[in-house]
């Protein structure tokens, strides 16, 4: 019999064809089976797959295939997050319409995904730039508008004064426009917002129920939502009616307030600027800096005295109000009571402008806070605080609330750091916001029967202004209410909009009458979601929010979209992240062509547990390839003497054959646990490799030995099949099995094979390890000792000496103590 060569290129193409023809991965809702929805974050169609994609999608595919072998009805869909800025940039560079560029990339990348052997139900494929997709988010938006969950307000954007266009944050480089190089200005324009803050509490509480999410991600979401409880305190303004309200989480420090600080764009500061030239200049200066909160922490603290004075709500003492660059207009009330002794920002500011620092919190009753170098920011005991002296910080919160409440100058308040979601983007390649502006009727949602508002696709943007705003045919329309002349909104949705609900649309992809149908409830929630940690905050928060919006619209019944979340680690090369910008990428396509997809998949799953970073190694890839060749040869050499039926019991087998069955079923037990509960595929593969080592040493001369080998190879092939599905399919057939390996059932552990008949014991002489013996599990002490003393290696150390003591620790060791 001539040897059958492992030829992955041919084999993989053939098997992929079989899957296609059999529609192997097309699923329907089947109530008789347990469902399993496995979802990998869909890619942006940038041109070609990178190794990060390959890792993400291989993990998802391995989990899907494993779950299918467990008998579940598995849905694994794929699609394209197709709107976004790179398409516009590419359009400008190559003079090609973003639509054409995107669709071509999708076609290319789809083939790449197929060549990796990923088991997707392609009948459910979505591309978010397709009107059949985005029409439903437009529809939902109009419903949210009717419900008052959407509003429009002025909001700041980065404005390029030369290109006359709004810039995305990533288009601002060192404060200048990326194309024009002109200093970027802040400009206020009207934009649409979704009231995600209405759901802040539910989004926060829901985290506690997500047992299948990494703690780290939940913490990041918690911090992003940023719930805090404190007091809103009013400081009566001198010489004017009214109060200046501040929000504080540390009312215990109230008696240490030495000034107040307001945001540059706080109404009070704006008003005071009218006859205060330095203040006017300061406000103008602040209008040029980014309001990104990250900058706020490190930025040099600057400010100007507004000239306004307020009275302390307890003492009546007069304190100045400064405008300061570290106060954000969008948080709390846009004003803070400054306590330099106990807040580091206030401290730095006070030092810079020579404002008084008054310590009012002591670490303990007999110790003073040291504020000579920095603020003392811990909680403690109130001092220098008159009637509040001696209170603990926590008690002070309630006490201050009571005292201020009586004066009508303060009340408890809960704040969230989370802001409403600004969804307007002044970009072309996005989903049109379905709103019509009528001079007489105002802003109106586009009526349902007019949806979708289609984005014209034959447009090549040139970087100046918004193409839609320049396009009369798009812009001019009729008012749906009065029939008069009206204009369309020309902004598009933030692309996070599309990725917030695609998980649900896959379930009802072909429904042209509704956003979702009852199939959404069959599949929801996603049982396993897999993607990068970079999406830990925004995407996951928006998707959770959207799921609740859809629930409240009666579209789904569940509260949360993703039951279990796996955040895969990065792919590194020489310790640094593999990325285009660093120029250290390895092209997956070349490797697939050289070694086949199975090798690439196996290496990726073997090199690291999924959540950890993976160090790329060409040697490792070659090692994976060699291993597959060994498995291949093992199966084919086993088959040289024809097919046999596989063993299913250890009874009456030779010692060696029993040992192989023991190893086989131990391995199966471990692999089942590693791939299921633990999700450590690397250790599962390592166990398969160990098993393979044992098999290669196993002499299969006898018929019964061949039966054991047959069983072992069948199980090995099944265990490897989620990682290396093509090779597994081919070997499965060679081993005489009919049907597809994906339709097989995960093997069950033969408990009786796990019962050890022999165990290994260490033999020590005078406490030093000298030999090993194998004895029957139930051997008596006498038999064990006889075997120990007869062992050749041990004999050398006891021969001719006086044996003074014999110790047997059952199941572990024998110690012989000798003299002379
Ligand atoms: C007085 C004080 C004393 C404060 C002290 C802190 C320490 P979180 O916990 O994030 O809610 N703050 C309030 N509004 C602000 C704004 N618009 N811009 C910048 N800072 C603002 O933060 C609440 C604290 O942040 C508040 O408590 C306030 O400073 C500040 F020893 O008030 B604190
Ligand atoms: Zn009208």
mmCIF file of C-alpha atoms and ligand atoms in Angstrom, residues 438 440-441 479 482, ligand 2:
data_model
loop_
_atom_site.group_PDB
_atom_site.id
_atom_site.type_symbol
_atom_site.label_atom_id
_atom_site.label_comp_id
_atom_site.label_asym_id
_atom_site.label_seq_id
_atom_site.Cartn_x
_atom_site.Cartn_y
_atom_site.Cartn_z
ATOM 1 C CA UNK A 438 -39.291 71.547 8.196
ATOM 2 C CA UNK A 440 -42.816 75.148 9.921
ATOM 3 C CA UNK A 441 -43.019 71.809 11.741
ATOM 4 C CA UNK A 479 -42.211 67.657 4.969
ATOM 5 C CA UNK A 482 -47.362 69.761 6.099
HETATM 6 ZN ZN1 LIG B 2 -43.867 70.869 7.826
#
